[in-house]
Coordinates of C-alpha atoms and ligand atoms in Angstrom, one line a residue:
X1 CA 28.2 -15.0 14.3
X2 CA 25.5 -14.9 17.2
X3 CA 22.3 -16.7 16.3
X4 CA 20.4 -13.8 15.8
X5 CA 22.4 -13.3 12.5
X6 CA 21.9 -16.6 11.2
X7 CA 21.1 -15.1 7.9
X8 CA 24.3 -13.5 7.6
X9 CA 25.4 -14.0 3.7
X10 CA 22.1 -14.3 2.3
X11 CA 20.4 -12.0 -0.3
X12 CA 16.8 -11.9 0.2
X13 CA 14.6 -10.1 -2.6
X14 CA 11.3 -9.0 -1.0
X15 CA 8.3 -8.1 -3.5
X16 CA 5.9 -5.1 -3.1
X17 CA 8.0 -3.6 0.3
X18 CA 7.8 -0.1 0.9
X19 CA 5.0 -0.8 3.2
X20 CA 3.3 -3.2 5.0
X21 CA 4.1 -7.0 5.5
X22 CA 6.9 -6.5 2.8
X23 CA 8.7 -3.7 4.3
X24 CA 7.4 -6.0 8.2
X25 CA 9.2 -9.3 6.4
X26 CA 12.2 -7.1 5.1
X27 CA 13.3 -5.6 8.7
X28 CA 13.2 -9.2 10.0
X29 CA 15.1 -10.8 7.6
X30 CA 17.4 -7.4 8.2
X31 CA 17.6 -8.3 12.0
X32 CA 18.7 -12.1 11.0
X33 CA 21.3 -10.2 8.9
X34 CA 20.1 -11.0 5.5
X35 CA 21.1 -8.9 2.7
X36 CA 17.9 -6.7 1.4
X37 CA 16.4 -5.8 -2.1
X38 CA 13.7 -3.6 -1.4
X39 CA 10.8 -3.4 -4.2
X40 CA 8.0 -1.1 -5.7
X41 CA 6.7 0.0 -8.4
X42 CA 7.7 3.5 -7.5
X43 CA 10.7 5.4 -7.7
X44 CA 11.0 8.2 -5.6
X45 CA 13.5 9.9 -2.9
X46 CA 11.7 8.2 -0.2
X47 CA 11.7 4.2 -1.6
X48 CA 15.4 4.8 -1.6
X49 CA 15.5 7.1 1.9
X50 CA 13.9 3.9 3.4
X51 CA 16.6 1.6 1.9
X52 CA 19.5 3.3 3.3
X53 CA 17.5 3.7 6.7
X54 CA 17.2 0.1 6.6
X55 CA 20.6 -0.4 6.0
X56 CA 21.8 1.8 8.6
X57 CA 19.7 0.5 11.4
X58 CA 20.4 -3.1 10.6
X59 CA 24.1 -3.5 9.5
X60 CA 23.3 -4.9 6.3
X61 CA 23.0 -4.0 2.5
X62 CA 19.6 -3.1 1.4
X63 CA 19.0 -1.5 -1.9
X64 CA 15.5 -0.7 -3.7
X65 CA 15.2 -1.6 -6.9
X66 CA 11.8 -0.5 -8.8
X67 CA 10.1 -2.8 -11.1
X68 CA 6.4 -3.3 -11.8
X69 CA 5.1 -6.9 -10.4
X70 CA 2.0 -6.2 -13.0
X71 CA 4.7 -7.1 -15.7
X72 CA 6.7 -10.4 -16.4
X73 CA 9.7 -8.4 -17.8
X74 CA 9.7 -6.2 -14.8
X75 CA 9.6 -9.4 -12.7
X76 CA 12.1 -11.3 -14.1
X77 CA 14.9 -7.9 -14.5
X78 CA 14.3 -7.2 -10.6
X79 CA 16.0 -11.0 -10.0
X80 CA 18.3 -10.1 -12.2
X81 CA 19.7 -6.4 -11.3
X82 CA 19.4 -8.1 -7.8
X83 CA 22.1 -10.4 -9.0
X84 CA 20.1 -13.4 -8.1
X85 CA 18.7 -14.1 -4.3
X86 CA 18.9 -16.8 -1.6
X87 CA 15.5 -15.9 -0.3
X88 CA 12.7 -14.9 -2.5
X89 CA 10.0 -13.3 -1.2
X90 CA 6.8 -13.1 -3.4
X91 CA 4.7 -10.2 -1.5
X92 CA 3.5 -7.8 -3.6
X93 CA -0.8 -7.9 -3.8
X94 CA -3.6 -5.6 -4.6
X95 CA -7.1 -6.2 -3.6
X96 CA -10.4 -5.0 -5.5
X97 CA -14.3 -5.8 -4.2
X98 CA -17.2 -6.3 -5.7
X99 CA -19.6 -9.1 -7.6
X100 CA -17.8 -11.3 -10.0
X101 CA -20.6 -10.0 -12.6
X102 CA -19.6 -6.3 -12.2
X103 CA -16.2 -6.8 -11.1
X104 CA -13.5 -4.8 -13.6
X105 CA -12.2 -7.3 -16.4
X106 CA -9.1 -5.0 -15.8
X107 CA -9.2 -5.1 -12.1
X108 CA -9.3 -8.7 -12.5
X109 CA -6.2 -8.7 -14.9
X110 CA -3.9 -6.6 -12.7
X111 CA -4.7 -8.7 -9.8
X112 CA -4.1 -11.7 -11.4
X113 CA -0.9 -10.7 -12.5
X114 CA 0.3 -8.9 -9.4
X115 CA -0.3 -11.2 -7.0
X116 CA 0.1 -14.7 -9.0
X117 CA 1.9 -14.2 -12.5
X118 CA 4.6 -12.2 -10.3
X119 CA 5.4 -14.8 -8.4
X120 CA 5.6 -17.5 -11.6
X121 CA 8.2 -14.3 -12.9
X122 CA 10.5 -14.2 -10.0
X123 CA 10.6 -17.6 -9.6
X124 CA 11.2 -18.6 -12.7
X125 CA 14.2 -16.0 -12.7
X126 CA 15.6 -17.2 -9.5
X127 CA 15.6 -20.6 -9.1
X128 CA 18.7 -20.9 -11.7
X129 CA 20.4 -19.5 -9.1
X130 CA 19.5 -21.0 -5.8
X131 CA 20.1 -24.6 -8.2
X132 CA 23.5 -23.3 -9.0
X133 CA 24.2 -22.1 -5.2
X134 CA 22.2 -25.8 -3.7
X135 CA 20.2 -23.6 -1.2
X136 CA 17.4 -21.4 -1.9
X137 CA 13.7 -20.5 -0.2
X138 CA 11.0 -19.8 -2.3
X139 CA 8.4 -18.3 0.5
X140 CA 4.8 -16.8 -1.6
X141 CA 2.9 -14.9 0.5
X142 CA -0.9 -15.9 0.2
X143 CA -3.5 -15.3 2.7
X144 CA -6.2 -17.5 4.1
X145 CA -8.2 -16.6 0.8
X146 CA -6.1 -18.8 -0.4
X147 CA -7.3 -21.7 1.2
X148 CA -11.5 -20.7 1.7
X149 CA -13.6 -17.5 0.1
X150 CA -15.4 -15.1 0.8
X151 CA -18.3 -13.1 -1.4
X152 CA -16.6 -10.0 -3.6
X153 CA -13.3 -11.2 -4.0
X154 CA -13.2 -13.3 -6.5
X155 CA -9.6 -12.5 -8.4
X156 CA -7.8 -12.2 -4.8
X157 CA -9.1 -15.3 -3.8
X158 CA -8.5 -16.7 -7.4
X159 CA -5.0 -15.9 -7.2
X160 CA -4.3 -17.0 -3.8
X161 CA -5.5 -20.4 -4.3
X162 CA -3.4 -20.2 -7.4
X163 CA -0.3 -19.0 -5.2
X164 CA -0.8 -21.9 -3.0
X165 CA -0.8 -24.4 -6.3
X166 CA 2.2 -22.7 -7.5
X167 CA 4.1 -22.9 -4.4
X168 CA 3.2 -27.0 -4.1
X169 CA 4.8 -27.5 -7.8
X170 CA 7.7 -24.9 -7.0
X171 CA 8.4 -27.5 -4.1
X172 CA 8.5 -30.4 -6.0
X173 CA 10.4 -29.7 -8.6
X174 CA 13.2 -28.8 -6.1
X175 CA 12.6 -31.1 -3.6
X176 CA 16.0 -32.5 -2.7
X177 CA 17.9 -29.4 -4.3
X178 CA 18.0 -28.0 -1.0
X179 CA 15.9 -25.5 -2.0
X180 CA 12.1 -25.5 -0.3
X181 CA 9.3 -23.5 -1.4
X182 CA 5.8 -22.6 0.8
X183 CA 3.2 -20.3 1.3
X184 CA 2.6 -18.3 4.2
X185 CA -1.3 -17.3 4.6
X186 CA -2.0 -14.6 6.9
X187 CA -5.7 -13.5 7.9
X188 CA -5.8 -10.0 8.7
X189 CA -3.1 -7.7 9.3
X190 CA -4.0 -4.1 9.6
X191 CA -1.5 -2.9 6.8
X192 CA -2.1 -0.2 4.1
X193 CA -4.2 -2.9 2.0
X194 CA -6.3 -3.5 4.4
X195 CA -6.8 -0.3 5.6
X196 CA -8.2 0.4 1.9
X197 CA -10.6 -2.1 2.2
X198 CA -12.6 -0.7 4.7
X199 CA -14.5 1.8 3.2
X200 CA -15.6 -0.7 0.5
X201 CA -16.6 -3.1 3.1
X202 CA -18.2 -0.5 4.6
X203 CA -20.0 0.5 1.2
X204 CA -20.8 -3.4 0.6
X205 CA -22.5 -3.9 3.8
X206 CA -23.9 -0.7 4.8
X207 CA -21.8 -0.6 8.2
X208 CA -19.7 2.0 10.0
X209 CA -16.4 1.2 10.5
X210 CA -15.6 -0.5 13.7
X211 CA -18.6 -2.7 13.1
X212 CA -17.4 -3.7 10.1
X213 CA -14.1 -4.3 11.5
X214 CA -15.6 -6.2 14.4
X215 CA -18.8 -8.2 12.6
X216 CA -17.2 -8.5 8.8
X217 CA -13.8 -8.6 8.6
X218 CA -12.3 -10.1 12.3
X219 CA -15.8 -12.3 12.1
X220 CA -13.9 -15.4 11.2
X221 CA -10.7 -14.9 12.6
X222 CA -11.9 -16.6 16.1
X223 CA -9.0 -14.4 18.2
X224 CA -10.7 -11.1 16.8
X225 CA -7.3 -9.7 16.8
X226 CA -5.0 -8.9 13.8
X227 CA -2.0 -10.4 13.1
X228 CA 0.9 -8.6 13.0
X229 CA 3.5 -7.4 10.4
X230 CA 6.2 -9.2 12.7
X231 CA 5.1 -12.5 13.2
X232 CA 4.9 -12.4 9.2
X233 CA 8.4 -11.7 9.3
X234 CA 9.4 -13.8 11.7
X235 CA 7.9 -16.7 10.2
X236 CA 9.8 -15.9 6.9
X237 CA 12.4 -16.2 8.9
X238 CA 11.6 -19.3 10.2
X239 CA 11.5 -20.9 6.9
X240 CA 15.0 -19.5 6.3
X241 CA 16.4 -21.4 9.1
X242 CA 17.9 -24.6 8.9
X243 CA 15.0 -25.9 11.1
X244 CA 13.1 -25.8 8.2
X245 CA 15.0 -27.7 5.8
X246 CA 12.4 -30.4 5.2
X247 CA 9.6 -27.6 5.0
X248 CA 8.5 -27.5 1.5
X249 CA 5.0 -27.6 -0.3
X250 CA 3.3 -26.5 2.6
X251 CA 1.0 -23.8 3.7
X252 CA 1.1 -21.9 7.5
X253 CA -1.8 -20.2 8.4
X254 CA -1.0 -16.8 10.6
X255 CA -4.8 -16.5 10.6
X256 CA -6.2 -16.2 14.6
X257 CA -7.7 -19.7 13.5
X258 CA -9.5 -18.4 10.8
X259 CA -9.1 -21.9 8.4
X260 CA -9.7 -23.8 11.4
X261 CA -13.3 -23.2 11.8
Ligands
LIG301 P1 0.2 -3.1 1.2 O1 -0.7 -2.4 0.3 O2 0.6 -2.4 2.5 O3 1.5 -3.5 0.5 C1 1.5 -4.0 -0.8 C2 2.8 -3.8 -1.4 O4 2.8 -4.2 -2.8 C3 3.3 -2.3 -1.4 O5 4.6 -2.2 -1.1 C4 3.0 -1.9 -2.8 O6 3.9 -0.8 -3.2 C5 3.4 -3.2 -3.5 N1 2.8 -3.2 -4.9 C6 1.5 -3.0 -5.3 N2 1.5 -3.1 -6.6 C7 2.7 -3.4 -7.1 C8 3.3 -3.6 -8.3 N3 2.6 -3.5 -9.4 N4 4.6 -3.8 -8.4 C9 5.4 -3.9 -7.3 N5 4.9 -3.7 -6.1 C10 3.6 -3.4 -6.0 O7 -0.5 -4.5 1.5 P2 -0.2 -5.7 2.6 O8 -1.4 -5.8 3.4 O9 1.2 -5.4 3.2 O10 -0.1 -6.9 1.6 C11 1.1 -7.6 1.2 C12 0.7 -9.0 0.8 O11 0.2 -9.7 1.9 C13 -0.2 -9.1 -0.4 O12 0.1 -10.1 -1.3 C14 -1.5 -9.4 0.3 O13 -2.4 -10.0 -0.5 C15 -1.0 -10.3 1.4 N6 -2.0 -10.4 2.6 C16 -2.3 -9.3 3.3 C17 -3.2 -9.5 4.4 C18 -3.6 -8.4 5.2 O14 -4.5 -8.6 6.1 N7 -2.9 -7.2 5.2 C19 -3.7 -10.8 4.6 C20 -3.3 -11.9 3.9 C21 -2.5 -11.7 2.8

């Protein structure tokens, strides 16, 4: 097996990736040879179109299994139609704006659920598994809203910080199981979500759009570039390596040094 494969033999279920960092973090576990469960809420020709693309690119088995991150039941029957997984991937994440006094009670509901709850779900269903196997990565994806805030986010950036809690208990109560557990937090990545957030950032501040690219969103990440889908992925990747056997209960900021100002 060349080193580029080192994943061969692994299963690796990826939440919430039919687009963006998901379906970014699914083609490099692919390329390292890891087995892929693809994931959405949807269920149409084209989740499963992409599956089998993947597949036939990469020389591995990828199927796309749809379940709803918004519910625990759905969370929990994805592990388990999956058949279990070596590498969990906790992805899926929605983002909503505005004022904690106006913001949605039912905005704040689904996004507490999506992008924590989910990965409380998973997890829970999976780490049977990984105990039973003595290997098993546990890898949330936060954001660097999950370790500072800004204004108008308040559920993202409570469920972040919240991901970043969950992933420090995950890691302790497997520490020494061979099974680690940390949080990735990316700042931006021009995905789909992101591209969504524009206009209301635009609304928010009363700016056109490159300025509020420029002035809002890139202000604190000191590069001024975005991060990219693949240097998510490869840092998943990373994690999944034996290199990173004694990396557990830890955060890595892919943020343009964003949390270091
Ligand atoms: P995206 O909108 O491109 O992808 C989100 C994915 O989640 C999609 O595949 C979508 O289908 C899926 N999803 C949404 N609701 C779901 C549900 N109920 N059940 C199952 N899947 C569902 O967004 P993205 O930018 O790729 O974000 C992915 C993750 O990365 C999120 O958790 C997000 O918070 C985090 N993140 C993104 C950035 C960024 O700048 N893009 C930065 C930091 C963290």
């Amino acid at each position: 097996m060349s080193s580029d494969r080192q994943l061969h033999g692994k299963s690796a279920v990826i939440t919430g990736s039919n687009s963006g960092i998901g379906l970014g973090v699914a083609i490099e576990l692919a390329k390292a040879g890891a087995d892929i469960v693809l994931n959405s809420f949807t269920d149409r020709d084209e989740d499963h179109a992409l599956a089998a693309s993947l597949a036939a690119a990469h020389g591995v088995s990828v199927r796309y299994i749809c379940a709803d991150m918004s519910k625990g039941a759905d969370c929990r029957s994805l592990i388990q139609v999956a058949g279990g997984c070596d590498i969990l991937v906790n992805n899926a994440g929605i983002q909503f704006v505005a004022p904690v006094e106006e913001f949605p009670v039912e905005k704040w509901d689904q996004i507490l659920a999506i992008n924590l709850s989910s990965a409380f779900h998973t997890s829970a269903a999976a780490l049977p598994g990984m105990r039973d196997r003595g290997w098993g990565r546990v890898i949330n994806i936060a954001s660097a809203h999950g370790l500072t805030a800004s204004p108008f986010k308040s559920a993202y950036i409570a469920a972040k910080h919240g991901v970043v809690g969950l992933s420090k208990t995950i890691a302790l109560e497997t520490a020494g199981q061979g099974i680690t557990c940390n949080a990735i937090c990316p700042g931006y990545v021009l995905t789909p979500l992101v591209e969504a957030q524009i206009p209301d950032q635009m609304k928010v501040h009363g700016m056109d759009r490159e300025t509020v690219i420029r002035d809002v969103m890139l202000l604190r990440q000191p590069s001024r570039q975005f991060a990219t889908v693949e240097q998510i992925g490869g840092t998943v990747v990373y994690l999944s390596s034996p290199a990173a056997d004694q990396v557990t209960g830890t955060t890595i900021s892919i943020d343009g040094g964003w949390t270091a100002m």
